[in-house]
Coordinates of C-alpha atoms in Angstrom, one line a residue:
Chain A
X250 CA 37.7 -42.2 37.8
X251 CA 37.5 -39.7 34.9
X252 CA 39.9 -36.6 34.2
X253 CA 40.1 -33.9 31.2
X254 CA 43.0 -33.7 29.7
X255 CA 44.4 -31.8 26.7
X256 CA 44.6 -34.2 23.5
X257 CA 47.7 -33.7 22.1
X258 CA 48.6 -36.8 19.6
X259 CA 47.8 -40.2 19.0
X260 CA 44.3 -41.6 19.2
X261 CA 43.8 -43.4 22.4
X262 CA 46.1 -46.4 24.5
X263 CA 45.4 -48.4 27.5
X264 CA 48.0 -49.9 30.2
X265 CA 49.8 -50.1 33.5
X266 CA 51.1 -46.3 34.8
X267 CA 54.3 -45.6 35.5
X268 CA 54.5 -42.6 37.6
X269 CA 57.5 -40.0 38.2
X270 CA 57.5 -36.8 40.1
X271 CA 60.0 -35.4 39.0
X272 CA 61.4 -34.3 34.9
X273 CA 62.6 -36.7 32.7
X274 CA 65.3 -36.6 29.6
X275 CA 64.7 -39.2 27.3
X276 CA 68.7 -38.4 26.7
X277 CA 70.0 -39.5 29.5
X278 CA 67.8 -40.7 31.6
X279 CA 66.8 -43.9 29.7
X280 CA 68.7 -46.7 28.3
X281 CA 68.2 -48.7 25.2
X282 CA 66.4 -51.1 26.6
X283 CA 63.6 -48.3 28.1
X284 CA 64.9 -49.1 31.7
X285 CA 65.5 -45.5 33.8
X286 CA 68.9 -45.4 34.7
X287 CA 69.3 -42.1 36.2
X288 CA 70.0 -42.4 40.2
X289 CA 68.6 -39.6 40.7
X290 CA 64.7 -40.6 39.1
X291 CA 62.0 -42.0 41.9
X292 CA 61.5 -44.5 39.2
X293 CA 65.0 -45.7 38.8
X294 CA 65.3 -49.0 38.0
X295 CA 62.3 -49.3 36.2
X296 CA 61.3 -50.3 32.7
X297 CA 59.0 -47.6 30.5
X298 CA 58.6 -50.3 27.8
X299 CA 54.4 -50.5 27.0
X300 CA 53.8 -48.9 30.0
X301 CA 51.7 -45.2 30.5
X302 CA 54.5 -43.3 31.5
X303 CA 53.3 -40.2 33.5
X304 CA 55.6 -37.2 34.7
X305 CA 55.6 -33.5 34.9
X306 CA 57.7 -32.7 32.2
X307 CA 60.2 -33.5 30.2
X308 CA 64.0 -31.0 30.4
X309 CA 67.0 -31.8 28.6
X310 CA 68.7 -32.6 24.9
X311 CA 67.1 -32.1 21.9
X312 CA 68.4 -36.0 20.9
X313 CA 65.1 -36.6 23.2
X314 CA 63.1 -36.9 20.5
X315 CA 65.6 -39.6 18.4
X316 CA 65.9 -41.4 21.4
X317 CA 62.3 -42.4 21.5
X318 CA 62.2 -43.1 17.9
X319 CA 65.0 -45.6 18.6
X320 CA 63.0 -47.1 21.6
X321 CA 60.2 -47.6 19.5
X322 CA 62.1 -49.3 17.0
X323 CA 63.6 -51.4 19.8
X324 CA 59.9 -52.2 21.1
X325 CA 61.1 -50.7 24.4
X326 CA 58.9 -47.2 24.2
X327 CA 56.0 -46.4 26.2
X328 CA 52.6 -46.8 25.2
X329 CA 51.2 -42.9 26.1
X330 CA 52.9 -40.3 27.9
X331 CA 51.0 -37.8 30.3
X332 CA 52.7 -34.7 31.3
X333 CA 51.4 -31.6 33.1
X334 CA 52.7 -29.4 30.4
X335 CA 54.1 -31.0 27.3
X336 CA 57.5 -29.4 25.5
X337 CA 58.7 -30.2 21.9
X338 CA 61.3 -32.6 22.3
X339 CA 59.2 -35.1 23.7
X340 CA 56.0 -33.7 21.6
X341 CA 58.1 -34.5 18.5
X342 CA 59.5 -37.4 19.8
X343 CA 55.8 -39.4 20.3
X344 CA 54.8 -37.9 16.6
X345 CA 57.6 -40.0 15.4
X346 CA 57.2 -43.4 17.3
X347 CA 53.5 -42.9 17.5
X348 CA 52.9 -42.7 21.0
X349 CA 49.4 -41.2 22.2
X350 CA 50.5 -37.4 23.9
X351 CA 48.5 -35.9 26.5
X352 CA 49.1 -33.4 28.9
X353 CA 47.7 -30.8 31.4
X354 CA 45.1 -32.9 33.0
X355 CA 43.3 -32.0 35.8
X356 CA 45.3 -31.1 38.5
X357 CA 44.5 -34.6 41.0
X358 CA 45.2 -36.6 38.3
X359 CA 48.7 -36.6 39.6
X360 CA 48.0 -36.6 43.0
X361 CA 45.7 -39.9 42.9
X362 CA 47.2 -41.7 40.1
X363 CA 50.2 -44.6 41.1
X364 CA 52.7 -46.9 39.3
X365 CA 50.8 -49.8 38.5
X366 CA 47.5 -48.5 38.0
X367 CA 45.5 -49.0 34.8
X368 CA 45.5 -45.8 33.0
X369 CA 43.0 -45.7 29.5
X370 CA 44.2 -42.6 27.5
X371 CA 42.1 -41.0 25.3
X372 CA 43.5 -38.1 23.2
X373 CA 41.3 -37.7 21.0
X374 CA 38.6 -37.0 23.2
X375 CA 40.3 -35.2 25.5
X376 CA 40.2 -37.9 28.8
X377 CA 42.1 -40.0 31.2
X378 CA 40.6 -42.9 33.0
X379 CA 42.1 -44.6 36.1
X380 CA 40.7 -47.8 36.2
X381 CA 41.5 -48.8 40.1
X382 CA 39.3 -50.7 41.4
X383 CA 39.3 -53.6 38.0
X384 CA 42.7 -54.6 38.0
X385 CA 41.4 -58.3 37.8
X386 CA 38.3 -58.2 35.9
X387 CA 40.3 -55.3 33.2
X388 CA 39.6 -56.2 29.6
X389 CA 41.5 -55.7 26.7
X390 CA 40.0 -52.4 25.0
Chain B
X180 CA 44.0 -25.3 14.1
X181 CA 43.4 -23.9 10.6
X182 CA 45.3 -25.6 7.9
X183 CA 45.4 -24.8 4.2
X184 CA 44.2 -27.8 1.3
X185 CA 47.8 -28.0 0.9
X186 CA 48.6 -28.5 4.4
X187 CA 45.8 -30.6 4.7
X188 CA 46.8 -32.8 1.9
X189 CA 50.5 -33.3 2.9
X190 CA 49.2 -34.3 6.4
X191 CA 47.3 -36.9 4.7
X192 CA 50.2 -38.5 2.5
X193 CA 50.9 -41.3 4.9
X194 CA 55.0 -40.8 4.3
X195 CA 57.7 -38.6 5.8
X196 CA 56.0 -35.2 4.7
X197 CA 52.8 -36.4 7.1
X198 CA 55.1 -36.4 9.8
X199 CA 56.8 -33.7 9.5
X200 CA 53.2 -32.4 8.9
X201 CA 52.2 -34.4 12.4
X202 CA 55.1 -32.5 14.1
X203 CA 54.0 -29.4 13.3
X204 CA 50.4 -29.6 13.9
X205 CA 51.5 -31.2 17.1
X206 CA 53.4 -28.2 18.5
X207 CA 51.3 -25.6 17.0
X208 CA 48.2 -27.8 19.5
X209 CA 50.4 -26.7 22.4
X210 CA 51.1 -23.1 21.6
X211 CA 47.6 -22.6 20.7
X212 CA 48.8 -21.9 17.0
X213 CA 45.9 -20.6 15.1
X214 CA 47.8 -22.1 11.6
X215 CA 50.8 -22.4 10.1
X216 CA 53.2 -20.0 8.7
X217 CA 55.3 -19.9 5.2
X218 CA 59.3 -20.0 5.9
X219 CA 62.0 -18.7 4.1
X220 CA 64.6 -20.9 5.2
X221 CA 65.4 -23.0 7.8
X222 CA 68.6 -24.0 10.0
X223 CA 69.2 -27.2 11.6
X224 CA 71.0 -28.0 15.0
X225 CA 72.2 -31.4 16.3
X226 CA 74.5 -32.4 13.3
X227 CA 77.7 -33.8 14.8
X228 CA 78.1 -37.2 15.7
X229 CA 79.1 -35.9 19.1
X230 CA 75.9 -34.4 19.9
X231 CA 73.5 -36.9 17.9
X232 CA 75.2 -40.1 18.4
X233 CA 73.5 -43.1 16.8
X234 CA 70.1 -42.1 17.6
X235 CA 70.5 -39.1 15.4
X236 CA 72.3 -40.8 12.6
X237 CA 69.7 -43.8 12.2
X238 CA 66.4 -41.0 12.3
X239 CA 68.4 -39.0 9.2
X240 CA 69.5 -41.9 7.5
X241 CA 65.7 -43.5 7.6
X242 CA 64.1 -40.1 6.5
X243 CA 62.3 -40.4 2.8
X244 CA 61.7 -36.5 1.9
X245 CA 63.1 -33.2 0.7
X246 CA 63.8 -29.9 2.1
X247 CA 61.5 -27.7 0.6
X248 CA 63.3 -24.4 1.7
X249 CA 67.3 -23.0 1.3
X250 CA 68.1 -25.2 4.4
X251 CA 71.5 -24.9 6.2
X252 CA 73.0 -26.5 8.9
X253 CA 75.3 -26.2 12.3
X254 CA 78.8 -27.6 12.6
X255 CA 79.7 -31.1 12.5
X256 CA 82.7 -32.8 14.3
X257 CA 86.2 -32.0 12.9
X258 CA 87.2 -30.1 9.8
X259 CA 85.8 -31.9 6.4
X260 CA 89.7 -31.6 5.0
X261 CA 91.7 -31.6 7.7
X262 CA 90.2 -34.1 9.9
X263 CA 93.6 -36.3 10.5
X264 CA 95.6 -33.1 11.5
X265 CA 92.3 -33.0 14.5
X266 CA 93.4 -36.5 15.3
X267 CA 89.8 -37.9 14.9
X268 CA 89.1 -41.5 14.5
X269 CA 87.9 -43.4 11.8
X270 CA 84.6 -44.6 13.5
X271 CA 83.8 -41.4 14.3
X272 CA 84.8 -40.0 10.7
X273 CA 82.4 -42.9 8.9
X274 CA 79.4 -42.2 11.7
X275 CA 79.7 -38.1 10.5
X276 CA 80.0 -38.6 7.4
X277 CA 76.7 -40.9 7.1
X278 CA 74.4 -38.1 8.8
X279 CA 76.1 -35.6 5.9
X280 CA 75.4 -37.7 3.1
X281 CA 71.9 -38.0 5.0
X282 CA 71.3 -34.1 4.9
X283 CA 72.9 -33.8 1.3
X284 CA 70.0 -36.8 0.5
X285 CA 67.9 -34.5 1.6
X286 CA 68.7 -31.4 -0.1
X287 CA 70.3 -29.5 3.1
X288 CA 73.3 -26.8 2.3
X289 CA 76.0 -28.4 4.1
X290 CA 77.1 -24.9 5.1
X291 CA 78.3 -26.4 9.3
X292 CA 78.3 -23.2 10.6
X293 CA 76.5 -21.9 13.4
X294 CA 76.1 -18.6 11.8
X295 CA 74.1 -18.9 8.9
X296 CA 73.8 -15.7 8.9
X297 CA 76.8 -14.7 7.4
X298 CA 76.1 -17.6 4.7
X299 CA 72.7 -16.7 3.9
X300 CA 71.4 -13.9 5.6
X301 CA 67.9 -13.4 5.8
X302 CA 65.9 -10.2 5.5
X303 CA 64.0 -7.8 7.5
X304 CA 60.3 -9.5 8.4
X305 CA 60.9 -13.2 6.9
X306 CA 59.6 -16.1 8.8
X307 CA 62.4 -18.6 9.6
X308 CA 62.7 -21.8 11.1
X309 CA 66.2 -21.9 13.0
X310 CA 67.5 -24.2 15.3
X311 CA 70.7 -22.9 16.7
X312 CA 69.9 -20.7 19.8
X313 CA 72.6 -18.0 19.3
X314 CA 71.3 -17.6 15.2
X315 CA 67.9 -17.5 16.8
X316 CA 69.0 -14.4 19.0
X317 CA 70.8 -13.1 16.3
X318 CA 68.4 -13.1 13.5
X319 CA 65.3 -11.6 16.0
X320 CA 67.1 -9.2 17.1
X321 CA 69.6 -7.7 14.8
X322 CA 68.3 -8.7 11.8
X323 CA 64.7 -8.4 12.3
X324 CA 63.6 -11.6 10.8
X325 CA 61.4 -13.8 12.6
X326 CA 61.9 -16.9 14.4
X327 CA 61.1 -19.1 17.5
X328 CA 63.6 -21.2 19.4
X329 CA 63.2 -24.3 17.2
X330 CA 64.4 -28.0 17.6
X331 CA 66.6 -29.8 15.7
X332 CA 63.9 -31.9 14.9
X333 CA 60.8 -29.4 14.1
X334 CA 63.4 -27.6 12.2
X335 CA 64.0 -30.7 10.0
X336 CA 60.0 -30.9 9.7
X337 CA 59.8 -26.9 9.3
X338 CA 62.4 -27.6 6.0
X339 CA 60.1 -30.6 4.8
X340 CA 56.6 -28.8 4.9
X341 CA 58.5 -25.5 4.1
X342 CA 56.1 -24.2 7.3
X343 CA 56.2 -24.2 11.1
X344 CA 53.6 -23.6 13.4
X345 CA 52.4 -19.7 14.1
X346 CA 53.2 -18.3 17.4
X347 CA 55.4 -16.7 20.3
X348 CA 58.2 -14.2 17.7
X349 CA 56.6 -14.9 14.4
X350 CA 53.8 -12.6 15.7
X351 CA 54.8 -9.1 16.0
X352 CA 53.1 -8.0 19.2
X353 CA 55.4 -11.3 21.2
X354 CA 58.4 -8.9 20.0
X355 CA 57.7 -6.3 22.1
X356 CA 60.6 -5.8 25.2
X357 CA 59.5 -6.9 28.5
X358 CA 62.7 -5.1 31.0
X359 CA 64.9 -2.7 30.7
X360 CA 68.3 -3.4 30.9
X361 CA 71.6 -1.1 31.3
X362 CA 74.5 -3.2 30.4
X363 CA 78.4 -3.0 30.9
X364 CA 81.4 -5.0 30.7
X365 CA 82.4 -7.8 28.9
X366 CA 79.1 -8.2 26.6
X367 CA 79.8 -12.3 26.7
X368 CA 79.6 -12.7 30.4
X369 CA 77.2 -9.9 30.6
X370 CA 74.8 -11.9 28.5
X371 CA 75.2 -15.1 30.4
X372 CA 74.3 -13.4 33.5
X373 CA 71.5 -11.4 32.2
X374 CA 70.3 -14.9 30.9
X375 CA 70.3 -16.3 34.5
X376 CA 68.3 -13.2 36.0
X377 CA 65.7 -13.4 33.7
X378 CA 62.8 -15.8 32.7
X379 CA 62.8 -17.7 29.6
X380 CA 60.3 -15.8 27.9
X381 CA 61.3 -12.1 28.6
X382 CA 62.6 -10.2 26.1
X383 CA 65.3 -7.4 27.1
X384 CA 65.3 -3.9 26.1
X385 CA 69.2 -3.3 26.0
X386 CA 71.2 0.0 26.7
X387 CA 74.5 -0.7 25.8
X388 CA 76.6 1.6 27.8
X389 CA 79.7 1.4 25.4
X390 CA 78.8 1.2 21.7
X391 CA 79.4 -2.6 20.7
X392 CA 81.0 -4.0 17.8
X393 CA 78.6 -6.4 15.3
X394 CA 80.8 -9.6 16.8
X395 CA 80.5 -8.7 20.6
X396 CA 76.8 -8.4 20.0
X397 CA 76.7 -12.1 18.2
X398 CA 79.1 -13.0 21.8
X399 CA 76.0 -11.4 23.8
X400 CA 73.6 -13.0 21.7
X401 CA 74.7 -16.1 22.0
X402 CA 75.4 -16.1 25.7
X403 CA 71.8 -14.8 26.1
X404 CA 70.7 -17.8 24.7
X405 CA 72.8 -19.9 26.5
X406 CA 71.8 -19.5 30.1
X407 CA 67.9 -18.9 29.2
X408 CA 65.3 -19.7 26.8
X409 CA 65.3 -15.8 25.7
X410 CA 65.1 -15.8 21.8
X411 CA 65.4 -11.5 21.4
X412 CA 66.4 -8.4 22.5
X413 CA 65.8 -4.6 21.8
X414 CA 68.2 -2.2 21.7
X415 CA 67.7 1.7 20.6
X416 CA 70.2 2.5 17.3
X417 CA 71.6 -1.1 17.4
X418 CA 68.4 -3.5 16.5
X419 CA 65.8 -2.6 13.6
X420 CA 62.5 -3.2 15.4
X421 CA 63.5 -1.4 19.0
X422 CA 61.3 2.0 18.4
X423 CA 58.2 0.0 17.2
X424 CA 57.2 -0.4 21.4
X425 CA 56.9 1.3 24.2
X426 CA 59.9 1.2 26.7
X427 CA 59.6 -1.2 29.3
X428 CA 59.8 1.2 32.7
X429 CA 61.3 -1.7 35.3
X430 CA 65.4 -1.7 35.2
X431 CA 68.1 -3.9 36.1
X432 CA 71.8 -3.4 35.7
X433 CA 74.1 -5.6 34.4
X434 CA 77.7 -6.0 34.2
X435 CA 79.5 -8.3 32.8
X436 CA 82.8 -9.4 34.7
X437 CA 84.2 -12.7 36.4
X438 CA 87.2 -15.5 36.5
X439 CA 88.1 -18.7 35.4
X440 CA 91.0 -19.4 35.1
X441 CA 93.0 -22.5 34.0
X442 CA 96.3 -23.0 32.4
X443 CA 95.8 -22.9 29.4
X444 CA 97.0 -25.3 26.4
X445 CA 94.6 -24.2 23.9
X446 CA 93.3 -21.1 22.8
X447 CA 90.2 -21.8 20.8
X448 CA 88.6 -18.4 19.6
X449 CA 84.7 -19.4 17.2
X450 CA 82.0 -20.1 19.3
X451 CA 79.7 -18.3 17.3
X452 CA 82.4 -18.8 14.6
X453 CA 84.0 -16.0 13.8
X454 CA 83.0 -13.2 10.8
X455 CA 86.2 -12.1 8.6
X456 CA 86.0 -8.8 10.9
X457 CA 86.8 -11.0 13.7
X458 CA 89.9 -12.8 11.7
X459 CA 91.0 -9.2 11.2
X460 CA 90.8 -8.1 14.5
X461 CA 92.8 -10.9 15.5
X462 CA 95.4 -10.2 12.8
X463 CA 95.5 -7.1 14.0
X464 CA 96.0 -8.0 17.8
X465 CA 98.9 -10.2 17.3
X466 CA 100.9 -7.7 15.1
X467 CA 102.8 -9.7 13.6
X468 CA 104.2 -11.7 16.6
X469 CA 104.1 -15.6 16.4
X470 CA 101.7 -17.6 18.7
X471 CA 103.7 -19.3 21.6
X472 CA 100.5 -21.6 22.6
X473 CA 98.5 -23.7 20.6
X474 CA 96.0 -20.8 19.0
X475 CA 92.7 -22.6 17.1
X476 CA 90.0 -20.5 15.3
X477 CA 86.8 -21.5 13.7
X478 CA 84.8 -20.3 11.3
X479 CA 82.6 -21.2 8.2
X480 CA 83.5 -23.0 5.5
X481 CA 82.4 -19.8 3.6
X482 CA 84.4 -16.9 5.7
X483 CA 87.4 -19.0 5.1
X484 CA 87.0 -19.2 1.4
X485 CA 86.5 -15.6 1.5
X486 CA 89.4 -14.6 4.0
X487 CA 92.2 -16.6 2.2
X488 CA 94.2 -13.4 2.7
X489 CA 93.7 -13.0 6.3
X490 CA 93.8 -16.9 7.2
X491 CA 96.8 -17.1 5.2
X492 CA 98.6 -14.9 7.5
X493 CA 97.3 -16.2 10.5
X494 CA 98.8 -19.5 9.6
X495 CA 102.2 -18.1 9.2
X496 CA 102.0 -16.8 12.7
X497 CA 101.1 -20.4 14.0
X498 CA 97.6 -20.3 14.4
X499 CA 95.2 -22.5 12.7
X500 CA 91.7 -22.0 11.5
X501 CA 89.6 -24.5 11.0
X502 CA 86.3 -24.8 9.4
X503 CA 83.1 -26.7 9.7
X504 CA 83.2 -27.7 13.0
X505 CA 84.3 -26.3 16.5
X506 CA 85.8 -26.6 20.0
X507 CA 82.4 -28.1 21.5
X508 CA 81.3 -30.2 19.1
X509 CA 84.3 -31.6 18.4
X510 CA 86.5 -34.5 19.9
X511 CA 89.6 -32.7 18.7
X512 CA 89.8 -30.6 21.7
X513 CA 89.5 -33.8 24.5
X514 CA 93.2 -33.8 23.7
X515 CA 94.1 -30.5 25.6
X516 CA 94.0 -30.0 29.3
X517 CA 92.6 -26.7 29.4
X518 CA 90.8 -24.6 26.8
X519 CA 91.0 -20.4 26.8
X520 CA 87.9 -18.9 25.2
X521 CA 86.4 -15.4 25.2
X522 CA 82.5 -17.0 24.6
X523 CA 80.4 -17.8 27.4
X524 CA 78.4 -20.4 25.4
X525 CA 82.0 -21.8 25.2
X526 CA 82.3 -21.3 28.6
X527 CA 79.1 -23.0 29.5
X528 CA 79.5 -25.9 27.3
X529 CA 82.9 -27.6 27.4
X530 CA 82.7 -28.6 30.8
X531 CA 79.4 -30.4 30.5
X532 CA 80.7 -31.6 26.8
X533 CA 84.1 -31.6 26.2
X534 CA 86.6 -33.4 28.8
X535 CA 88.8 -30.3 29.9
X536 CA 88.6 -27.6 31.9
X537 CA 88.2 -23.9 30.8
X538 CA 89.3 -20.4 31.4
X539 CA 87.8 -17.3 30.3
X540 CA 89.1 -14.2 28.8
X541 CA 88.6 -11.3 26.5
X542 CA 89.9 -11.5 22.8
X543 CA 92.8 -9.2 23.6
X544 CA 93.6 -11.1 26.4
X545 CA 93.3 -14.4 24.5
X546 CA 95.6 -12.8 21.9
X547 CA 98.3 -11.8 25.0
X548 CA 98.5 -15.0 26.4
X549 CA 98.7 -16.6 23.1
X550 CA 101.9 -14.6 22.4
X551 CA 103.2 -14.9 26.2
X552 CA 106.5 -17.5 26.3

């Protein structure tokens, strides 16, 4: 399945989903180690490290953006980010560990996509692929 | 996006200038930016220890670049010279003194004021790059100058590329006020709660209802920006651009009253730091009488230098001003039960910050109890 989504950085990245409902501060919310350790997350408990982690948006500190860096550094950052709307903490954040950026996709993208899905990513052509039905047969792109 | 062969270039480099580039380009994608704008300075937020932590300091320290513009920054965690007398630690002296040497490295005024206004005040029209959301407010709306709510971290790219991304206030038809609002009371709380019944991206039209002195209007601007994502207001006589629209016709009325009270062990007066009118003021208020309380004020490094006069008397009544830092960013004031302010960013942030509790008053008031046994 095929959705538009609005390119935002990065070139393109494929891999598992991890999906959250609900806003996420990179300050916060996540440990060093990329595992989401706020109680209050429907992913809590979970690691973000190479996965396609997919919520609505991001809220909090403006240390969001180091944060990721660090991650990255750490090999404990996510591989793409999908938001419905994008904001500059987390914008800036993916310019600096290189992690592909999309956001506002169309609107059952959310609705249909689930943690453990493979997602592709393409931002630079503007497109999200859920690859559901191939989990065994996937190939690396 | 349009970018210039210069732009285009510096995105292109492959080093710390292309990212800060990358940044831009980035955010100016999701404002729909049709380019990029020249700036004439830029301010950067997030600079003590406190706020930053190790995530901050290993980014500054691993940046390769220059600041291409008069760059200044916000307040870091205790007082450069008198550090000991705050009672900070060693650890955390080394850690913030690392992300300083980091910003001198790369060619940043180490001004640590959240008013760099009063250091390096811009002019009427100039396209800035600011961090700090109550200098944001400020400079929109008294000054006239023209900035968006930046990041600590696009501001650092804005000072690198000398540029940030064109939209939202740097275009003068965004400026324009969206409600009317009469306004009364304590211009602190009154813009806290004005903040918190409006959306982030109005922009008040403001009818004073008692004429307000320069440093209650920095006290609304800041508590404004505190409780929404507002970046301006309007307000006939008062701000430069307020007769260049048309008057928004929907009203609301605000007034600006309400409690908290603790009891107090500190009175900490700076949050914006205070202007040498405010050191007056406060000179003047405590007529000569000694301080019975613990009474701290901050300022800039820069107002204090230039206030010797004023400080020096304020010190011989017991209180102590302190510079380049203040009572939220700083670990100094974990050491007191209960802080007295008269800001509502103050008010706002040392609960979620700082670990004591916190009362609210006016200046006078803050003065009174100060001198009460």
């Amino acid at each position: 399945m095929k959705f538009k989504c609005r390119g935002l950085f990065g070139s393109k990245a494929f891999g598992e989903a991890l999906v959250s409902k609900k806003p996420i501060s990179f300050f916060g919310d996540v440990n060093e180690e990329g595992i989401i350790v706020s109680k209050d997350s429907d992913i809590f408990g979970r690691s973000i490290e190479k996965k396609v982690l997919i919520f609505p948006y991001s809220k909090g500190s403006t240390v969001g953006s180091y944060v990721i860096l660090q991650l990255k550094k750490k090999g404990k950052a996510p591989l793409a980010i999908v938001n419905r709307e994008s904001e500059i903490v987390v914008a800036a954040g993916a310019v600096l560990a290189n992690i592909v950026l999309v956001d506002r996709v169309e609107e059952n993208f959310f609705e249909v996509v689930k943690s453990g899905d493979e997602v592709l990513v393409n931002a630079a052509e503007n497109y999200l692929e859920i690859w559901t039905t191939s989990r065994s047969s996937s190939k690396c792109i | 996006m349009y970018l210039s062969k210069d732009e285009e270039e510096m995105l292109e480099r492959g080093d710390d200038v292309a990212k800060a580039m990358q940044i831009l380009v980035t955010i100016g994608k999701m404002f729909e930016a049709e380019r990029l704008i020249k700036i004439r300075s830029a301010h950067v937020s997030g600079i003590s220890y406190d706020n930053i932590g190790d995530a901050g300091l290993e980014f500054l320290e691993s940046l390769k670049a220059k600041f291409s513009v008069p760059t200044t920054i916000n307040p870091a965690g205790f007082d450069l010279l008198r550090w000991k007398e705050m009672r900070i630690d060693d650890e955390f002296y080394n850690k913030q003194i690392r992300i300083l040497k980091a910003l001198k490295d790369l060619g940043a005024n180490l001004t640590l004021t959240c008013t760099p206004y009063y250091v390096n005040r811009p002019n009427f029209g100039d396209h800035l790059a600011w961090a700090e959301s109550s200098a944001v407010v400020y400079a929109n709306s008294l000054i006239g100058a023209r900035t968006n709510r930046e990041a600590g971290i696009t501001s650092i790219a804005a000072a690198i590329t000398g540029r940030t991304a064109y939209f939202g206030l740097h275009i003068k038809e965004n400026r324009a006020p969206t409600v009317k609002v009469k306004v009364s009371g304590n211009l602190a709380l009154a813009g806290y709660i004005l903040g918190k019944e409006l959306k982030g991206n109005e922009i008040p039209y403001v009818i004073f209802e008692k004429k307000p002195l320069e440093f209650e209007l920095k006290l609304f601007s800041a508590s404004l920006a505190t409780s929404s994502g507002i970046a301006m207001f309007h307000s006939p006589e008062i701000t430069p651009e307020a007769e260049d629209f048309e008057v928004p016709r929907e009203k609301i009325e605000v007034e600006g009253k309400g409690e908290k009270s603790c009891d107090a062990d500190l009175i900490a007066i700076g949050c914006p730091h205070t202007s040498r009118e405010e050191l007056k003021t406060i000179l003047e208020l405590l007529n000569g009488e000694k301080v019975k309380k613990n009474f701290w004020i901050f300022t800039s490094r820069k107002i204090f230098e230039e206030s010797k006069d004023l400080v020096e008397k304020l010190e011989k009544l017991g209180v102590k001003v302190f510079c380049d830092t203040c009572m939220v960013v700083s670990p100094a004031t974990d050491k007191f039960n209960c802080l007295m302010v008269n800001s509502a960013k103050a008010l706002h942030y040392i609960p979620l910050r700082r670990k004591c509790h916190v009362s609210f008053s006016s200046l006078e008031d803050c003065v009174r109890y100060a001198k009460s046994p």
